[in-house]
Amino acid sequence: MKIIEITDGFLSEETTLKVAITELLKERQDTFNKLKKANPAFVPNQHLYMAHIKNCKSLLKKLNNKYMS
């Protein structure tokens, strides 16, 4: 598990959230890919990894849409 320290004053709220979600997404994708490479036929808790990845992508998309409008 990776801990991301969020501090005030350096990044906007939007950027801070995007960085945190992007880091989580990258970690989940990397872990999932390693597990899949080790055993392509079976990835333990595959549905959870897929749900986390989907949720992170959805949150990033919503953030982009919210701050772009």
mmCIF file of N, CA and C in Angstrom:
data_model
loop_
_atom_site.group_PDB
_atom_site.id
_atom_site.type_symbol
_atom_site.label_atom_id
_atom_site.label_comp_id
_atom_site.label_asym_id
_atom_site.label_seq_id
_atom_site.Cartn_x
_atom_site.Cartn_y
_atom_site.Cartn_z
ATOM 1 N N MET A 1 0.849 -1.176 0.000
ATOM 2 C CA MET A 1 0.000 0.000 0.000
ATOM 3 C C MET A 1 0.891 1.235 0.000
ATOM 4 N N LYS A 2 0.523 2.168 -0.814
ATOM 5 C CA LYS A 2 1.295 3.394 -0.946
ATOM 6 C C LYS A 2 0.560 4.520 -0.229
ATOM 7 N N ILE A 3 1.286 5.319 0.525
ATOM 8 C CA ILE A 3 0.702 6.463 1.211
ATOM 9 C C ILE A 3 1.126 7.716 0.469
ATOM 10 N N ILE A 4 0.155 8.509 0.089
ATOM 11 C CA ILE A 4 0.427 9.758 -0.613
ATOM 12 C C ILE A 4 0.147 10.894 0.350
ATOM 13 N N GLU A 5 1.153 11.684 0.625
ATOM 14 C CA GLU A 5 0.988 12.814 1.534
ATOM 15 C C GLU A 5 0.467 14.010 0.745
ATOM 16 N N ILE A 6 -0.636 14.553 1.216
ATOM 17 C CA ILE A 6 -1.243 15.704 0.556
ATOM 18 C C ILE A 6 -1.017 16.926 1.432
ATOM 19 N N THR A 7 -0.381 17.939 0.851
ATOM 20 C CA THR A 7 -0.088 19.156 1.610
ATOM 21 C C THR A 7 -0.844 20.332 1.010
ATOM 22 N N ASP A 8 -1.055 21.336 1.806
ATOM 23 C CA ASP A 8 -1.759 22.539 1.347
ATOM 24 C C ASP A 8 -0.778 23.528 0.731
ATOM 25 N N GLY A 9 -1.280 24.310 -0.199
ATOM 26 C CA GLY A 9 -0.519 25.442 -0.692
ATOM 27 C C GLY A 9 0.279 25.222 -1.958
ATOM 28 N N PHE A 10 0.665 24.002 -2.273
ATOM 29 C CA PHE A 10 1.519 23.786 -3.439
ATOM 30 C C PHE A 10 0.718 23.492 -4.702
ATOM 31 N N LEU A 11 -0.303 22.673 -4.570
ATOM 32 C CA LEU A 11 -1.103 22.285 -5.725
ATOM 33 C C LEU A 11 -2.555 22.664 -5.492
ATOM 34 N N SER A 12 -3.253 22.902 -6.575
ATOM 35 C CA SER A 12 -4.683 23.176 -6.441
ATOM 36 C C SER A 12 -5.385 21.904 -5.978
ATOM 37 N N GLU A 13 -6.586 22.070 -5.480
ATOM 38 C CA GLU A 13 -7.372 20.921 -5.022
ATOM 39 C C GLU A 13 -7.570 19.928 -6.162
ATOM 40 N N GLU A 14 -7.863 20.443 -7.340
ATOM 41 C CA GLU A 14 -8.072 19.606 -8.521
ATOM 42 C C GLU A 14 -6.823 18.786 -8.837
ATOM 43 N N THR A 15 -5.684 19.438 -8.878
ATOM 44 C CA THR A 15 -4.431 18.758 -9.211
ATOM 45 C C THR A 15 -4.062 17.734 -8.149
ATOM 46 N N THR A 16 -4.272 18.070 -6.894
ATOM 47 C CA THR A 16 -3.977 17.147 -5.801
ATOM 48 C C THR A 16 -4.803 15.875 -5.937
ATOM 49 N N LEU A 17 -6.092 16.026 -6.210
ATOM 50 C CA LEU A 17 -6.957 14.860 -6.384
ATOM 51 C C LEU A 17 -6.541 14.036 -7.597
ATOM 52 N N LYS A 18 -6.216 14.711 -8.690
ATOM 53 C CA LYS A 18 -5.798 13.998 -9.901
ATOM 54 C C LYS A 18 -4.518 13.205 -9.663
ATOM 55 N N VAL A 19 -3.563 13.800 -8.967
ATOM 56 C CA VAL A 19 -2.298 13.117 -8.678
ATOM 57 C C VAL A 19 -2.550 11.891 -7.808
ATOM 58 N N ALA A 20 -3.343 12.045 -6.760
ATOM 59 C CA ALA A 20 -3.615 10.932 -5.852
ATOM 60 C C ALA A 20 -4.330 9.795 -6.574
ATOM 61 N N ILE A 21 -5.331 10.120 -7.370
ATOM 62 C CA ILE A 21 -6.084 9.084 -8.083
ATOM 63 C C ILE A 21 -5.225 8.433 -9.157
ATOM 64 N N THR A 22 -4.408 9.218 -9.842
ATOM 65 C CA THR A 22 -3.522 8.673 -10.872
ATOM 66 C C THR A 22 -2.504 7.711 -10.264
ATOM 67 N N GLU A 23 -1.958 8.061 -9.108
ATOM 68 C CA GLU A 23 -1.009 7.174 -8.425
ATOM 69 C C GLU A 23 -1.680 5.862 -8.018
ATOM 70 N N LEU A 24 -2.890 5.949 -7.500
ATOM 71 C CA LEU A 24 -3.634 4.749 -7.119
ATOM 72 C C LEU A 24 -3.931 3.898 -8.341
ATOM 73 N N LEU A 25 -4.347 4.532 -9.423
ATOM 74 C CA LEU A 25 -4.635 3.814 -10.659
ATOM 75 C C LEU A 25 -3.397 3.093 -11.167
ATOM 76 N N LYS A 26 -2.271 3.778 -11.181
ATOM 77 C CA LYS A 26 -1.016 3.173 -11.648
ATOM 78 C C LYS A 26 -0.628 1.980 -10.780
ATOM 79 N N GLU A 27 -0.758 2.134 -9.469
ATOM 80 C CA GLU A 27 -0.424 1.045 -8.547
ATOM 81 C C GLU A 27 -1.311 -0.175 -8.789
ATOM 82 N N ARG A 28 -2.607 0.054 -8.935
ATOM 83 C CA ARG A 28 -3.551 -1.052 -9.160
ATOM 84 C C ARG A 28 -3.278 -1.741 -10.491
ATOM 85 N N GLN A 29 -3.032 -0.964 -11.543
ATOM 86 C CA GLN A 29 -2.759 -1.549 -12.850
ATOM 87 C C GLN A 29 -1.460 -2.345 -12.834
ATOM 88 N N ASP A 30 -0.425 -1.811 -12.195
ATOM 89 C CA ASP A 30 0.855 -2.516 -12.113
ATOM 90 C C ASP A 30 0.705 -3.834 -11.359
ATOM 91 N N THR A 31 0.015 -3.792 -10.228
ATOM 92 C CA THR A 31 -0.190 -5.004 -9.433
ATOM 93 C C THR A 31 -0.987 -6.029 -10.225
ATOM 94 N N PHE A 32 -2.053 -5.584 -10.856
ATOM 95 C CA PHE A 32 -2.885 -6.488 -11.654
ATOM 96 C C PHE A 32 -2.071 -7.117 -12.782
ATOM 97 N N ASN A 33 -1.281 -6.311 -13.477
ATOM 98 C CA ASN A 33 -0.463 -6.825 -14.581
ATOM 99 C C ASN A 33 0.574 -7.830 -14.103
ATOM 100 N N LYS A 34 1.181 -7.588 -12.932
ATOM 101 C CA LYS A 34 2.153 -8.535 -12.377
ATOM 102 C C LYS A 34 1.486 -9.860 -12.040
ATOM 103 N N LEU A 35 0.313 -9.795 -11.423
ATOM 104 C CA LEU A 35 -0.412 -11.019 -11.079
ATOM 105 C C LEU A 35 -0.835 -11.775 -12.331
ATOM 106 N N LYS A 36 -1.280 -11.041 -13.334
ATOM 107 C CA LYS A 36 -1.716 -11.664 -14.580
ATOM 108 C C LYS A 36 -0.542 -12.301 -15.316
ATOM 109 N N LYS A 37 0.612 -11.650 -15.252
ATOM 110 C CA LYS A 37 1.806 -12.190 -15.909
ATOM 111 C C LYS A 37 2.274 -13.465 -15.211
ATOM 112 N N ALA A 38 2.171 -13.479 -13.881
ATOM 113 C CA ALA A 38 2.600 -14.646 -13.110
ATOM 114 C C ALA A 38 1.700 -15.850 -13.369
ATOM 115 N N ASN A 39 0.408 -15.608 -13.520
ATOM 116 C CA ASN A 39 -0.533 -16.699 -13.763
ATOM 117 C C ASN A 39 -1.688 -16.177 -14.612
ATOM 118 N N PRO A 40 -1.545 -16.227 -15.941
ATOM 119 C CA PRO A 40 -2.571 -15.668 -16.826
ATOM 120 C C PRO A 40 -3.950 -16.312 -16.680
ATOM 121 N N ALA A 41 -3.983 -17.562 -16.229
ATOM 122 C CA ALA A 41 -5.258 -18.273 -16.120
ATOM 123 C C ALA A 41 -6.078 -17.833 -14.914
ATOM 124 N N PHE A 42 -5.407 -17.345 -13.870
ATOM 125 C CA PHE A 42 -6.138 -16.990 -12.651
ATOM 126 C C PHE A 42 -5.455 -15.838 -11.930
ATOM 127 N N VAL A 43 -6.185 -14.769 -11.731
ATOM 128 C CA VAL A 43 -5.702 -13.632 -10.948
ATOM 129 C C VAL A 43 -6.577 -13.552 -9.703
ATOM 130 N N PRO A 44 -5.978 -13.729 -8.503
ATOM 131 C CA PRO A 44 -6.778 -13.647 -7.284
ATOM 132 C C PRO A 44 -7.455 -12.277 -7.157
ATOM 133 N N ASN A 45 -8.720 -12.281 -6.816
ATOM 134 C CA ASN A 45 -9.493 -11.045 -6.625
ATOM 135 C C ASN A 45 -9.501 -10.155 -7.863
ATOM 136 N N GLN A 46 -9.513 -10.780 -9.021
ATOM 137 C CA GLN A 46 -9.480 -10.024 -10.274
ATOM 138 C C GLN A 46 -10.612 -9.002 -10.337
ATOM 139 N N HIS A 47 -11.790 -9.370 -9.882
ATOM 140 C CA HIS A 47 -12.938 -8.458 -9.947
ATOM 141 C C HIS A 47 -12.701 -7.195 -9.122
ATOM 142 N N LEU A 48 -11.974 -7.320 -8.006
ATOM 143 C CA LEU A 48 -11.685 -6.149 -7.181
ATOM 144 C C LEU A 48 -10.699 -5.212 -7.870
ATOM 145 N N TYR A 49 -9.658 -5.784 -8.468
ATOM 146 C CA TYR A 49 -8.691 -4.955 -9.198
ATOM 147 C C TYR A 49 -9.368 -4.238 -10.360
ATOM 148 N N MET A 50 -10.197 -4.976 -11.089
ATOM 149 C CA MET A 50 -10.890 -4.379 -12.228
ATOM 150 C C MET A 50 -11.837 -3.264 -11.770
ATOM 151 N N ALA A 51 -12.508 -3.460 -10.641
ATOM 152 C CA ALA A 51 -13.415 -2.435 -10.111
ATOM 153 C C ALA A 51 -12.642 -1.195 -9.669
ATOM 154 N N HIS A 52 -11.504 -1.393 -8.998
ATOM 155 C CA HIS A 52 -10.683 -0.255 -8.569
ATOM 156 C C HIS A 52 -10.193 0.540 -9.773
ATOM 157 N N ILE A 53 -9.715 -0.159 -10.780
ATOM 158 C CA ILE A 53 -9.205 0.498 -11.985
ATOM 159 C C ILE A 53 -10.325 1.276 -12.676
ATOM 160 N N LYS A 54 -11.483 0.649 -12.810
ATOM 161 C CA LYS A 54 -12.627 1.307 -13.449
ATOM 162 C C LYS A 54 -13.059 2.544 -12.657
ATOM 163 N N ASN A 55 -13.113 2.431 -11.336
ATOM 164 C CA ASN A 55 -13.519 3.562 -10.498
ATOM 165 C C ASN A 55 -12.527 4.720 -10.585
ATOM 166 N N CYS A 56 -11.238 4.411 -10.589
ATOM 167 C CA CYS A 56 -10.220 5.462 -10.701
ATOM 168 C C CYS A 56 -10.348 6.198 -12.029
ATOM 169 N N LYS A 57 -10.523 5.442 -13.115
ATOM 170 C CA LYS A 57 -10.673 6.064 -14.431
ATOM 171 C C LYS A 57 -11.930 6.929 -14.475
ATOM 172 N N SER A 58 -12.997 6.437 -13.867
ATOM 173 C CA SER A 58 -14.248 7.191 -13.831
ATOM 174 C C SER A 58 -14.091 8.487 -13.037
ATOM 175 N N LEU A 59 -13.426 8.410 -11.892
ATOM 176 C CA LEU A 59 -13.200 9.609 -11.080
ATOM 177 C C LEU A 59 -12.348 10.638 -11.814
ATOM 178 N N LEU A 60 -11.298 10.174 -12.486
ATOM 179 C CA LEU A 60 -10.454 11.095 -13.253
ATOM 180 C C LEU A 60 -11.249 11.767 -14.371
ATOM 181 N N LYS A 61 -12.094 10.991 -15.038
ATOM 182 C CA LYS A 61 -12.918 11.547 -16.111
ATOM 183 C C LYS A 61 -13.875 12.603 -15.555
ATOM 184 N N LYS A 62 -14.502 12.313 -14.413
ATOM 185 C CA LYS A 62 -15.418 13.273 -13.791
ATOM 186 C C LYS A 62 -14.684 14.541 -13.364
ATOM 187 N N LEU A 63 -13.489 14.378 -12.811
ATOM 188 C CA LEU A 63 -12.698 15.549 -12.418
ATOM 189 C C LEU A 63 -12.348 16.404 -13.627
ATOM 190 N N ASN A 64 -11.923 15.756 -14.701
ATOM 191 C CA ASN A 64 -11.577 16.500 -15.916
ATOM 192 C C ASN A 64 -12.784 17.251 -16.459
ATOM 193 N N ASN A 65 -13.939 16.598 -16.468
ATOM 194 C CA ASN A 65 -15.155 17.244 -16.973
ATOM 195 C C ASN A 65 -15.581 18.397 -16.074
ATOM 196 N N LYS A 66 -15.467 18.217 -14.763
ATOM 197 C CA LYS A 66 -15.898 19.243 -13.815
ATOM 198 C C LYS A 66 -15.044 20.500 -13.937
ATOM 199 N N TYR A 67 -13.738 20.321 -14.020
ATOM 200 C CA TYR A 67 -12.844 21.472 -14.029
ATOM 201 C C TYR A 67 -12.631 22.053 -15.425
ATOM 202 N N MET A 68 -13.043 21.331 -16.456
ATOM 203 C CA MET A 68 -12.920 21.854 -17.815
ATOM 204 C C MET A 68 -14.100 22.757 -18.157
ATOM 205 N N SER A 69 -15.235 22.541 -17.504
ATOM 206 C CA SER A 69 -16.425 23.342 -17.825
ATOM 207 C C SER A 69 -16.482 24.621 -17.026
#
